[in-house]
PDB file of C-alpha atoms in Angstrom:
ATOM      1  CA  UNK A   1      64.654  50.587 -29.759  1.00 36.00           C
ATOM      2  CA  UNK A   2      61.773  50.290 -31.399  1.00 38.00           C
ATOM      3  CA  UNK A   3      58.311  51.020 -29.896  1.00 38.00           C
ATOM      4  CA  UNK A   4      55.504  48.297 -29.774  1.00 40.00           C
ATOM      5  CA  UNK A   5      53.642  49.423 -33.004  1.00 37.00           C
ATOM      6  CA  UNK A   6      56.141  48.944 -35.188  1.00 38.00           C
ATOM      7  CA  UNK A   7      56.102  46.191 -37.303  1.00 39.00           C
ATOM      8  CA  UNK A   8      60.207  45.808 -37.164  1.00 40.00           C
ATOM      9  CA  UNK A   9      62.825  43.568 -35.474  1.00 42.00           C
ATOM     10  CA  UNK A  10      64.896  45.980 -34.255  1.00 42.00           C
ATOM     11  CA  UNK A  11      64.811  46.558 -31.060  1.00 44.00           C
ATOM     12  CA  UNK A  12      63.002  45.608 -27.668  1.00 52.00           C
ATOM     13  CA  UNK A  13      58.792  45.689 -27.347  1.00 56.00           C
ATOM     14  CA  UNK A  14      59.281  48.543 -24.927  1.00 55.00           C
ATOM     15  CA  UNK A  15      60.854  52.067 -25.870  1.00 48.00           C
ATOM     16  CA  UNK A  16      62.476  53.944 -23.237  1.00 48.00           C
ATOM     17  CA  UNK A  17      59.381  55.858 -23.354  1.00 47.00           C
ATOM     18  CA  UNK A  18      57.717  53.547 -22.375  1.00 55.00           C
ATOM     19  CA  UNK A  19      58.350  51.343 -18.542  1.00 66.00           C
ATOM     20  CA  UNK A  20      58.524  47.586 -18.833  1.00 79.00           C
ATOM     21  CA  UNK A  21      55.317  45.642 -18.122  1.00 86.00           C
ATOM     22  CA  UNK A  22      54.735  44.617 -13.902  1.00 89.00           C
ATOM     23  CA  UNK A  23      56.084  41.558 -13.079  1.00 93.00           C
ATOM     24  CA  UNK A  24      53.116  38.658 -13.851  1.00 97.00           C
ATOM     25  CA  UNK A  25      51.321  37.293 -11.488  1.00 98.00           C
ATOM     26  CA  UNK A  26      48.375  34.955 -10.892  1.00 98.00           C
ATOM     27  CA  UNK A  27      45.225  36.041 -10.301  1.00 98.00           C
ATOM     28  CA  UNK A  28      43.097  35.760  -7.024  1.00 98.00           C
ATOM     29  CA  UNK A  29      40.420  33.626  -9.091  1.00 98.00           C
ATOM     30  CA  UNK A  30      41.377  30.189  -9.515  1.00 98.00           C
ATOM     31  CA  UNK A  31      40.093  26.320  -9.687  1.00 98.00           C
ATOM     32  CA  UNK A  32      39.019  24.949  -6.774  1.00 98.00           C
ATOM     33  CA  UNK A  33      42.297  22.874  -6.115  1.00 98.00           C
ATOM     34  CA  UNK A  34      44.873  25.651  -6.895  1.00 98.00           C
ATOM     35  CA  UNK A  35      46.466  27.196  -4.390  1.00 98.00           C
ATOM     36  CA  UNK A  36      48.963  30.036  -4.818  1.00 98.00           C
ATOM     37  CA  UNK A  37      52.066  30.979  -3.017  1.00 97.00           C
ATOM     38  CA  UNK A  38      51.429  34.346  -1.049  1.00 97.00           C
ATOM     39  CA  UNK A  39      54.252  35.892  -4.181  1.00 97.00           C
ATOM     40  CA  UNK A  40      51.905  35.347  -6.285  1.00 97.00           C
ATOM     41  CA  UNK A  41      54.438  33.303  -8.671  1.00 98.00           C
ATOM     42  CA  UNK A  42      53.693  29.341  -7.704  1.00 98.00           C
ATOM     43  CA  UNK A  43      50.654  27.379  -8.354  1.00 98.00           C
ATOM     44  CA  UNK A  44      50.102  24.126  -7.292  1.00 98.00           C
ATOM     45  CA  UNK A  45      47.337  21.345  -8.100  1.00 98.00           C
ATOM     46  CA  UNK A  46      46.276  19.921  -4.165  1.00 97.00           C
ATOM     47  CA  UNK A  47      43.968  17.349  -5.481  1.00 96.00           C
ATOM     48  CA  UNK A  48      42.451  15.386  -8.342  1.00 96.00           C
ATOM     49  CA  UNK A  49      43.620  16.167 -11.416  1.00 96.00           C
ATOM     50  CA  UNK A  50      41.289  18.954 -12.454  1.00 97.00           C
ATOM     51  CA  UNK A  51      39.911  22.407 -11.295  1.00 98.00           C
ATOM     52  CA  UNK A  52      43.402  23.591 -11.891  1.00 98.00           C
ATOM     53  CA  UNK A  53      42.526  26.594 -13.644  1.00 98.00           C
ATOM     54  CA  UNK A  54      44.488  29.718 -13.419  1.00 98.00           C
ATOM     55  CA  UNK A  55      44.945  33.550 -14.994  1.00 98.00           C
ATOM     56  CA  UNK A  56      47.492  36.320 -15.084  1.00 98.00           C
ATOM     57  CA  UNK A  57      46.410  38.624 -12.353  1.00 98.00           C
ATOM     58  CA  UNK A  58      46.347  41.447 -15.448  1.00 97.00           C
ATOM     59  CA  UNK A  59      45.785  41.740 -19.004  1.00 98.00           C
ATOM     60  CA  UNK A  60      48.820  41.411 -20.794  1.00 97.00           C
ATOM     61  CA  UNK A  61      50.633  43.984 -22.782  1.00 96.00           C
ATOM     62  CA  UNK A  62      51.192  43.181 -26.896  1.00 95.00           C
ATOM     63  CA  UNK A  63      54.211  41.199 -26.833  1.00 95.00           C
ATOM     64  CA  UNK A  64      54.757  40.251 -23.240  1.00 96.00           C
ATOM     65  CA  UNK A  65      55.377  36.612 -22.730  1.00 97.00           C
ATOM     66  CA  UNK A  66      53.393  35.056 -19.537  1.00 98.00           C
ATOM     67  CA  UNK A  67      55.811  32.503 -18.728  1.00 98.00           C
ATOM     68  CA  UNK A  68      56.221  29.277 -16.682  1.00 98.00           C
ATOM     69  CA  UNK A  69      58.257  26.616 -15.484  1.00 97.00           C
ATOM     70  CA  UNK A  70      56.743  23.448 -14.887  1.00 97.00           C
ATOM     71  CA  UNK A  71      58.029  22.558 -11.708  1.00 96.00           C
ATOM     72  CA  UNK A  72      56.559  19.186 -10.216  1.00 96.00           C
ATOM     73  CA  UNK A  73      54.850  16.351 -12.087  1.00 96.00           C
ATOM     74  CA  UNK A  74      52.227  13.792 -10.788  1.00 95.00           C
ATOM     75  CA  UNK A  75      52.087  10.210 -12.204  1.00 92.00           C
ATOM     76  CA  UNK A  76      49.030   8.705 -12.594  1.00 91.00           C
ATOM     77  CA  UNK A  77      47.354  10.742 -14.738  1.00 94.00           C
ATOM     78  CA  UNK A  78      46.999  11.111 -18.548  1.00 91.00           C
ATOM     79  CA  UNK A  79      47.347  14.872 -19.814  1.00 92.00           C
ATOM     80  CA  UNK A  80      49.412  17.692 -19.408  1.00 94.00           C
ATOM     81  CA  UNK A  81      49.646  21.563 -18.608  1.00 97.00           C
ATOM     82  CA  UNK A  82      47.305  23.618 -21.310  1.00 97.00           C
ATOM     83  CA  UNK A  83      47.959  27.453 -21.830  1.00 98.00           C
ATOM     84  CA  UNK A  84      46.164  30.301 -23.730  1.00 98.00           C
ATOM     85  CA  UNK A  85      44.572  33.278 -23.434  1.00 98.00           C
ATOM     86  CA  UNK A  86      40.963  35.050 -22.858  1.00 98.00           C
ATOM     87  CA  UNK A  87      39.539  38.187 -23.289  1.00 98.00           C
ATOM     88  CA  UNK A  88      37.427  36.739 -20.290  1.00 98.00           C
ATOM     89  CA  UNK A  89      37.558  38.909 -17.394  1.00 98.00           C
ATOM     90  CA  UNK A  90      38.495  36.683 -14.551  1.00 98.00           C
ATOM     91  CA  UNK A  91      36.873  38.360 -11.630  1.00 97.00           C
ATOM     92  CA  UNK A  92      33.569  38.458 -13.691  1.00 97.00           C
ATOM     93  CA  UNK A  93      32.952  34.873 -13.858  1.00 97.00           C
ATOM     94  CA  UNK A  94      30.719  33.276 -11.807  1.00 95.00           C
ATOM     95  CA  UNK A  95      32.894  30.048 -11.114  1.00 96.00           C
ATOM     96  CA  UNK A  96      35.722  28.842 -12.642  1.00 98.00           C
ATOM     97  CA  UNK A  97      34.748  26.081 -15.399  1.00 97.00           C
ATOM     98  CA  UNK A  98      36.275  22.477 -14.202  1.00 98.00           C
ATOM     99  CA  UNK A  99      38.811  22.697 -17.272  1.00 97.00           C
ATOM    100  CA  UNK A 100      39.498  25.061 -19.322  1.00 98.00           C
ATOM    101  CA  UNK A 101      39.114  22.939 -22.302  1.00 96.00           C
ATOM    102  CA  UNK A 102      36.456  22.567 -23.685  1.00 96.00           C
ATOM    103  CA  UNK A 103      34.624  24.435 -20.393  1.00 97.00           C
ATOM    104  CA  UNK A 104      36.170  27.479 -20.407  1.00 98.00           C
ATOM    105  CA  UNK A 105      36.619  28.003 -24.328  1.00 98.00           C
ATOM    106  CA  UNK A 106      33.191  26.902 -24.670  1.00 97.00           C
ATOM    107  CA  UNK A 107      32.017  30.080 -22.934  1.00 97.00           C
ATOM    108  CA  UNK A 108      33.788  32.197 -25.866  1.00 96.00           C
ATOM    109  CA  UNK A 109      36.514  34.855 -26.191  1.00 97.00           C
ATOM    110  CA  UNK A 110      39.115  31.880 -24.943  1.00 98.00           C
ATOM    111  CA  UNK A 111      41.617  30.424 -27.007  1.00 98.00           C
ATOM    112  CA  UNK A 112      43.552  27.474 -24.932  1.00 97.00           C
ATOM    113  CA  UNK A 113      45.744  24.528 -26.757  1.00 95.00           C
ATOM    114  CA  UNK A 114      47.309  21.746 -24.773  1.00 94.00           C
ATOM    115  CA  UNK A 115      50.927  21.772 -25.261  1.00 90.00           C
ATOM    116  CA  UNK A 116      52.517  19.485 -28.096  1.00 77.00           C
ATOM    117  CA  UNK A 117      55.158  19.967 -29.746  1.00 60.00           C
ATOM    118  CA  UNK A 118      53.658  20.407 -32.926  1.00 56.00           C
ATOM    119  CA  UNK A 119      50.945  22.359 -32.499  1.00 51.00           C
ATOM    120  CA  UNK A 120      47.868  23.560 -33.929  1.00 52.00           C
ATOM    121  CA  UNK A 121      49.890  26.381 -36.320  1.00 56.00           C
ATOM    122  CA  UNK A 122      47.343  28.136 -38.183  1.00 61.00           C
ATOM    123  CA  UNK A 123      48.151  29.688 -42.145  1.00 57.00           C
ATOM    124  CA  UNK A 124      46.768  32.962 -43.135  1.00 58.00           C
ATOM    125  CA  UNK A 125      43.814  32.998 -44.858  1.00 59.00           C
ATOM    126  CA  UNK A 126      43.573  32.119 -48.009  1.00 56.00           C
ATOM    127  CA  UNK A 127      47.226  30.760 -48.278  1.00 57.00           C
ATOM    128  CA  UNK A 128      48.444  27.175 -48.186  1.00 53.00           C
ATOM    129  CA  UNK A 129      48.831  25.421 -44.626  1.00 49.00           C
ATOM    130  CA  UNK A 130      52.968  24.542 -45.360  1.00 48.00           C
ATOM    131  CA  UNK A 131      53.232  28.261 -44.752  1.00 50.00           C
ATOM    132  CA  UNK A 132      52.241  27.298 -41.143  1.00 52.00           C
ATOM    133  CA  UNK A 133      54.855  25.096 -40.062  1.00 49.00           C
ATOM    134  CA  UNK A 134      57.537  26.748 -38.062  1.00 48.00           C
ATOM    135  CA  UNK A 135      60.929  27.114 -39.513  1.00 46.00           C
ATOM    136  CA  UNK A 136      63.836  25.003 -38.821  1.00 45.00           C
ATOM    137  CA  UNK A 137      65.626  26.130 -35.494  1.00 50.00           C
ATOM    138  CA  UNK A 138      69.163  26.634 -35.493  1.00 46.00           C
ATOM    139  CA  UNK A 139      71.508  24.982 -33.457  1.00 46.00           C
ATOM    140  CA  UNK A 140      71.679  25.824 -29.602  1.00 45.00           C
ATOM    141  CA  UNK A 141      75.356  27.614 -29.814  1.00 38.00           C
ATOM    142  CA  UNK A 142      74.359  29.326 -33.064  1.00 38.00           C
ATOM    143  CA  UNK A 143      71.517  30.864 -31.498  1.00 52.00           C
ATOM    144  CA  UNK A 144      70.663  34.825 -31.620  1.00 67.00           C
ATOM    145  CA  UNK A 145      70.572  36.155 -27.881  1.00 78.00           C
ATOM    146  CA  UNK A 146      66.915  37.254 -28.916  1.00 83.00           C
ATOM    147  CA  UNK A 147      63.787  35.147 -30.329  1.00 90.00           C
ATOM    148  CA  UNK A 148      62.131  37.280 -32.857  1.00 91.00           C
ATOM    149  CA  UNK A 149      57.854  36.970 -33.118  1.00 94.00           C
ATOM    150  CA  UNK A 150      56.577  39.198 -35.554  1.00 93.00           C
ATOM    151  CA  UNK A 151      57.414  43.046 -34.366  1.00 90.00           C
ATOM    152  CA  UNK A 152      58.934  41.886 -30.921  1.00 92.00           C
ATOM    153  CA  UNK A 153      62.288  40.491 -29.734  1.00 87.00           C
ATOM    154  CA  UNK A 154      62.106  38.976 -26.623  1.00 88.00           C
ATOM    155  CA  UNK A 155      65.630  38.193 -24.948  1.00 84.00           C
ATOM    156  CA  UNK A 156      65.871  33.947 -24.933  1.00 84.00           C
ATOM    157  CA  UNK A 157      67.527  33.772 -22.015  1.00 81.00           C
ATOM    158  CA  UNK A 158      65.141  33.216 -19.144  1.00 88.00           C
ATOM    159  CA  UNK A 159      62.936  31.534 -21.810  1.00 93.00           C
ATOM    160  CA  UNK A 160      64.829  27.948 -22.103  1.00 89.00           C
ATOM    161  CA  UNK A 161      64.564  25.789 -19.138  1.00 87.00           C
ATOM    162  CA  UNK A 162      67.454  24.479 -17.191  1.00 79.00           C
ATOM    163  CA  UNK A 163      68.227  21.007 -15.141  1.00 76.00           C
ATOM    164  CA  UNK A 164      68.756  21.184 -11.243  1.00 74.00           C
ATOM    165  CA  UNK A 165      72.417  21.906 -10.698  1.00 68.00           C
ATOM    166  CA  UNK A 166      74.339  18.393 -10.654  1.00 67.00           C
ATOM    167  CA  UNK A 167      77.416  17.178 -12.351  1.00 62.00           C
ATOM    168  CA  UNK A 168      75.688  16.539 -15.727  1.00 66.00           C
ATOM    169  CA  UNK A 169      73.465  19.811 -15.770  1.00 70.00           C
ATOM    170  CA  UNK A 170      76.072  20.879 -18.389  1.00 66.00           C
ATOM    171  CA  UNK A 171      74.821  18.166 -20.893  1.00 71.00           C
ATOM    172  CA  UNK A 172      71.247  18.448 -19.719  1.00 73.00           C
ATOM    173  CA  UNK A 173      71.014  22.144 -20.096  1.00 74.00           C
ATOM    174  CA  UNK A 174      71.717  21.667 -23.753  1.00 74.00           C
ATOM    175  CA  UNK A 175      68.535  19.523 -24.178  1.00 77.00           C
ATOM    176  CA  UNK A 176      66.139  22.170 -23.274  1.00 76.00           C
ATOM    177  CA  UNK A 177      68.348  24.831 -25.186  1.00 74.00           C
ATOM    178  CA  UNK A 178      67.915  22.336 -28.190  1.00 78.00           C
ATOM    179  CA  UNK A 179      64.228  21.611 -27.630  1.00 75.00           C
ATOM    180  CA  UNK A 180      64.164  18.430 -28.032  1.00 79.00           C
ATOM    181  CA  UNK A 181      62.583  16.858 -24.628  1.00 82.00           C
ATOM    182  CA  UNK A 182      59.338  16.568 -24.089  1.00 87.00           C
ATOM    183  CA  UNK A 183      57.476  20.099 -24.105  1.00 90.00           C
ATOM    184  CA  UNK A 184      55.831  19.104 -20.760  1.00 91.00           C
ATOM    185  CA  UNK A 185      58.899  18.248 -18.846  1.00 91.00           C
ATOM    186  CA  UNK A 186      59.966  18.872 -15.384  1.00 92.00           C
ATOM    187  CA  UNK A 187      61.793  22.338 -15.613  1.00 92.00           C
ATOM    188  CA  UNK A 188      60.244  23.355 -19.259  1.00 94.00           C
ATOM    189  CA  UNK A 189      59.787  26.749 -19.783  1.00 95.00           C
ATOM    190  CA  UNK A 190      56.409  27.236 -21.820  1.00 97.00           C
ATOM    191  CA  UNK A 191      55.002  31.055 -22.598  1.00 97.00           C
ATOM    192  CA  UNK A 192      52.033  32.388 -24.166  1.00 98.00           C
ATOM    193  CA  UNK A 193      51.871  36.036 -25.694  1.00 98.00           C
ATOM    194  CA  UNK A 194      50.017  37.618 -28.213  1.00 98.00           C
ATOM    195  CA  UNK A 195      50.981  40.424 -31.626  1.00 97.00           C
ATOM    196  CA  UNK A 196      49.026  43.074 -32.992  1.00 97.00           C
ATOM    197  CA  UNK A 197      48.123  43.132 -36.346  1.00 96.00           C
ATOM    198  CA  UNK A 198      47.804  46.282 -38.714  1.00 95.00           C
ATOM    199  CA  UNK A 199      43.729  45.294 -38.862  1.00 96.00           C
ATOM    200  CA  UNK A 200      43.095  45.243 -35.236  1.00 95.00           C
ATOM    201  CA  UNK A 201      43.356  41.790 -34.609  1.00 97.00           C
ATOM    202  CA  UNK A 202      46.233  39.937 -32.512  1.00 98.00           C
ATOM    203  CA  UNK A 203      48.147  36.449 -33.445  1.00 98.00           C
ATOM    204  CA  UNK A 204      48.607  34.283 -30.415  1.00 98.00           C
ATOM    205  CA  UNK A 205      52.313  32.584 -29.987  1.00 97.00           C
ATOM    206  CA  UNK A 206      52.813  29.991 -27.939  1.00 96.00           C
ATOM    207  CA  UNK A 207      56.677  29.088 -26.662  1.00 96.00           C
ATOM    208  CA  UNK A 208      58.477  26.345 -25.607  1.00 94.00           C
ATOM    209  CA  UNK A 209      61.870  26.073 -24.233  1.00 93.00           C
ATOM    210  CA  UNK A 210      62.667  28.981 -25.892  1.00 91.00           C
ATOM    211  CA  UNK A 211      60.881  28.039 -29.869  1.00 91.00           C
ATOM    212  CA  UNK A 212      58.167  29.448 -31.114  1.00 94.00           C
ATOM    213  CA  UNK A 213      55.480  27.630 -31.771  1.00 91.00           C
ATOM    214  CA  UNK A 214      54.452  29.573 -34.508  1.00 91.00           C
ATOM    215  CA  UNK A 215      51.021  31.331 -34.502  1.00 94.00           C
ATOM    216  CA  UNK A 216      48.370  28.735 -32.717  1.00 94.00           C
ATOM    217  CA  UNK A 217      45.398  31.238 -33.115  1.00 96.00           C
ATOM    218  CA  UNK A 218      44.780  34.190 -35.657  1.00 96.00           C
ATOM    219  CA  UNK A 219      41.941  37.021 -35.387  1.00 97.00           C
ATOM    220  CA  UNK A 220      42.201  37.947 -31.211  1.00 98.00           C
ATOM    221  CA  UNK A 221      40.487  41.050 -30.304  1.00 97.00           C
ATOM    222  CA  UNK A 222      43.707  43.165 -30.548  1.00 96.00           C
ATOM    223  CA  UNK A 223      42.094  46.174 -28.219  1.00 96.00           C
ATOM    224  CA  UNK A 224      40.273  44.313 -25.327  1.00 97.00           C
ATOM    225  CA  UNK A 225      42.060  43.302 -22.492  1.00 98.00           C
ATOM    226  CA  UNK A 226      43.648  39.910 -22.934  1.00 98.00           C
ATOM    227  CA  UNK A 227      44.595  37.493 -19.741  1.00 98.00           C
ATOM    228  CA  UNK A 228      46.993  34.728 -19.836  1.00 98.00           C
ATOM    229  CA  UNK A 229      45.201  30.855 -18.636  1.00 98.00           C
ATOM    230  CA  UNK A 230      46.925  28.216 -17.274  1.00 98.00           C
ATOM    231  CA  UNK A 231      45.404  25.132 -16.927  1.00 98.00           C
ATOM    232  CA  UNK A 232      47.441  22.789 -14.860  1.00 98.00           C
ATOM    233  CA  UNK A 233      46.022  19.502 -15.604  1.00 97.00           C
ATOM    234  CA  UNK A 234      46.623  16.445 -15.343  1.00 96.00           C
ATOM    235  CA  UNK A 235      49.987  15.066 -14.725  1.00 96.00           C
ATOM    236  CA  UNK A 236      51.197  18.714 -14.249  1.00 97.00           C
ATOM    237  CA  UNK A 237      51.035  19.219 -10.595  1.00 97.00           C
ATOM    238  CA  UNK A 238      52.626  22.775 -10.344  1.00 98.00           C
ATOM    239  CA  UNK A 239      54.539  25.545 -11.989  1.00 98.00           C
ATOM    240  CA  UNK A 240      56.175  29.228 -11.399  1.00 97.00           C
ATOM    241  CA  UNK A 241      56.476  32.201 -12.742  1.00 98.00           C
ATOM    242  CA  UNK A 242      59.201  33.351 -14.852  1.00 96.00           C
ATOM    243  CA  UNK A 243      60.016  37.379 -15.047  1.00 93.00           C
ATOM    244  CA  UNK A 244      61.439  38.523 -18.042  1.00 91.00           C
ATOM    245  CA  UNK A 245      63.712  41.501 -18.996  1.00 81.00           C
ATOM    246  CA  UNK A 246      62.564  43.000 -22.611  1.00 79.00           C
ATOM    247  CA  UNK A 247      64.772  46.045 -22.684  1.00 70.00           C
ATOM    248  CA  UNK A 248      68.138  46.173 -22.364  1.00 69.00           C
ATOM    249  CA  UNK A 249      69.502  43.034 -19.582  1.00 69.00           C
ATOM    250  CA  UNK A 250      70.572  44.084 -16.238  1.00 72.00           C
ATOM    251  CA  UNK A 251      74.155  43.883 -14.637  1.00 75.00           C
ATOM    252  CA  UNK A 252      73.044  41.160 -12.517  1.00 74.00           C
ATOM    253  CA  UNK A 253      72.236  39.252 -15.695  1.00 73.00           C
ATOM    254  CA  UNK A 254      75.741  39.834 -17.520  1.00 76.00           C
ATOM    255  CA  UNK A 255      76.834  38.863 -14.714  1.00 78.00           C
ATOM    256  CA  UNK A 256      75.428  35.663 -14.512  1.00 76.00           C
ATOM    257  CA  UNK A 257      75.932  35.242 -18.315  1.00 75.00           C
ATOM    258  CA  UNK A 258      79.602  35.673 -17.862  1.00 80.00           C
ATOM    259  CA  UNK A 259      80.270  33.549 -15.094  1.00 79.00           C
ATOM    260  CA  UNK A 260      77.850  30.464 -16.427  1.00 73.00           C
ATOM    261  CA  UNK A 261      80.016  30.653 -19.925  1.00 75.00           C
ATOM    262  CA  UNK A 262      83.384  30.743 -18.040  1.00 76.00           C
ATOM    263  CA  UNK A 263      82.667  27.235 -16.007  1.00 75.00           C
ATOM    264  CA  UNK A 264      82.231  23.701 -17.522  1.00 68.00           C
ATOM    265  CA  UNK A 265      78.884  22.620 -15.485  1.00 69.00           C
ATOM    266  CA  UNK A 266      77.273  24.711 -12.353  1.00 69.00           C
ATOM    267  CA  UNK A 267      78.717  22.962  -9.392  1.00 73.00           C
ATOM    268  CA  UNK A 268      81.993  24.530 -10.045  1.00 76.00           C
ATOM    269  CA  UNK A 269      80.055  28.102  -9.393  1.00 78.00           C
ATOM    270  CA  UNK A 270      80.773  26.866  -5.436  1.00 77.00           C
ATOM    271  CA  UNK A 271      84.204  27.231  -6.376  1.00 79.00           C
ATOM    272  CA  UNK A 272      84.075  30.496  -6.971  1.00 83.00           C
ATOM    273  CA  UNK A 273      85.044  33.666  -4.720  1.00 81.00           C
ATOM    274  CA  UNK A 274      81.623  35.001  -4.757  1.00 81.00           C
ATOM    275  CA  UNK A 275      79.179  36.329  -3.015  1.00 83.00           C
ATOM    276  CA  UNK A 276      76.370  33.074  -1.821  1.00 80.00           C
ATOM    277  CA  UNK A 277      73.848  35.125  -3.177  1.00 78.00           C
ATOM    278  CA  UNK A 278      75.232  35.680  -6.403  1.00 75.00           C
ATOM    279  CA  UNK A 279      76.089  32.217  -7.135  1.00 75.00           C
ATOM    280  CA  UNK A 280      72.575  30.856  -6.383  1.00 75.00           C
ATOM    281  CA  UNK A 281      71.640  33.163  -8.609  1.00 73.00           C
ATOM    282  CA  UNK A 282      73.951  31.994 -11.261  1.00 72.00           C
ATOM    283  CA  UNK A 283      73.130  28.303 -10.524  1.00 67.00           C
ATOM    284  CA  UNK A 284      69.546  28.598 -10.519  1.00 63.00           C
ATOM    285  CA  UNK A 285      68.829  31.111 -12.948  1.00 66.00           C
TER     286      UNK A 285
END
């Protein structure tokens, strides 16, 4: 597998060398209406529809994805989740701004986008802006078991959102594996991560539902310490963590991979002679 630094596709961000990233988790210092789940994993909006400001409880490492699932929504408002990254120390600010855009960004070293669909893809310099729109994706059964972002494959897996189990979660599940709901709905799966470049600075990537965005900001401090922000705003209400496996997937996961492929929707998991633990985790994974 290839190690971090190299600027190849072929292998995972982390060599055996090197031990996976710590699960993410949010950080102690938050809006004023967050609160998190004791994990560590959930946030949740209690009030209004701002001060919903969160971080990653560390800086990330090049090419890990901080990822979440958008979990409940709240009509009534107009807006939706925003995610980016700082080089902002959390625990050094004095209060957390009311929203992180334009508040927080305003205070430098931040780069936060709310999330569209097509989104703020930046050229390199000097070249023309088509070379910043994001290729064609292929169909959802044609897909490669890893998305490729400059020098890192991260496995897709965990990265597309899924529908609550039901009889139709077959046909639903193929939506977000396609990409083509709404970035900000219920059960998205939206990630933020940033690459190293050969002169010290980092590209950040922002996914959805599996896609790349394509690069949304260019020239990051490469070697300072970069946190992940969520902002849930707005008609986002809460979302979870999603952990990742970047080097080779677990037996738990074939697992699951095997037994979702062999049924035609999830209920029929129920079916099975399984362990209950190992079909939740097959339905709801």
């Amino acid at each position: 597998m290839a190690a971090a630094s190299e600027p190849v596709l072929s292998g995972a961000p982390w060599a055996p060398a090197r031990p996976e990233p710590p699960p993410t988790r949010f950080h102690r210092v938050h809006g004023a209406n967050i609160r998190v789940d004791p994990s560590g994993t959930r946030a949740t909006r209690v009030e209004s529809f701002a001060h919903g400001v969160c971080f990653s409880r560390e800086p990330l490492a090049p090419g890990q994805v901080f990822l979440v699932e958008i979990e409940e929504k709240e009509l009534g408002w107009c807006g939706h989740l925003r995610l980016g990254l700082t080089a902002l120390d959390p625990a050094s600010l004095a209060a957390v701004p009311e929203f992180s855009l334009p508040d927080l960004v305003s205070l430098g070293h931040t780069w936060v986008f709310a999330i569209t669909r097509h989104h703020n893809r930046v050229p390199r310099e000097g070249r023309p802006e088509s070379e910043a729109v994001a290729p064609s994706r292929p169909p959802a059964l044609l897909m490669e078991p890893y998305l490729c972002i400059e020098q890192f494959r991260i496995p897709r897996d965990r990265l597309v959102g899924r529908s609550r189990p039901g009889l139709y979660s077959h046909l639903l599940d193929q939506l977000y594996e396609l990409n083509v709901l709404p970035p900000t709905a219920r059960r998205s799966r939206l990630g933020v991560l940033f690459c190293p470049r050969p002169d010290g600075t980092a590209d950040m990537h922002i996914v959805i539902n599996g896609e790349d965005m394509g690069p949304s900001a260019r020239g990051l401090p490469a070697a300072q310490p970069l946190y992940a922000v969520v902002d849930v705003f707005a008609s986002t209400k809460s979302v979870r963590l999603v952990q990742l496996e970047y080097g080779l997937p677990s037996l738990q996961t074939l697992c699951r991979l095997v037994i979702q492929r062999s049924v035609v929707h999830r209920l029929a998991i129920d079916g099975l002679h399984l362990p209950k633990g190992l079909k939740d985790f097959c339905k709801y994974e």
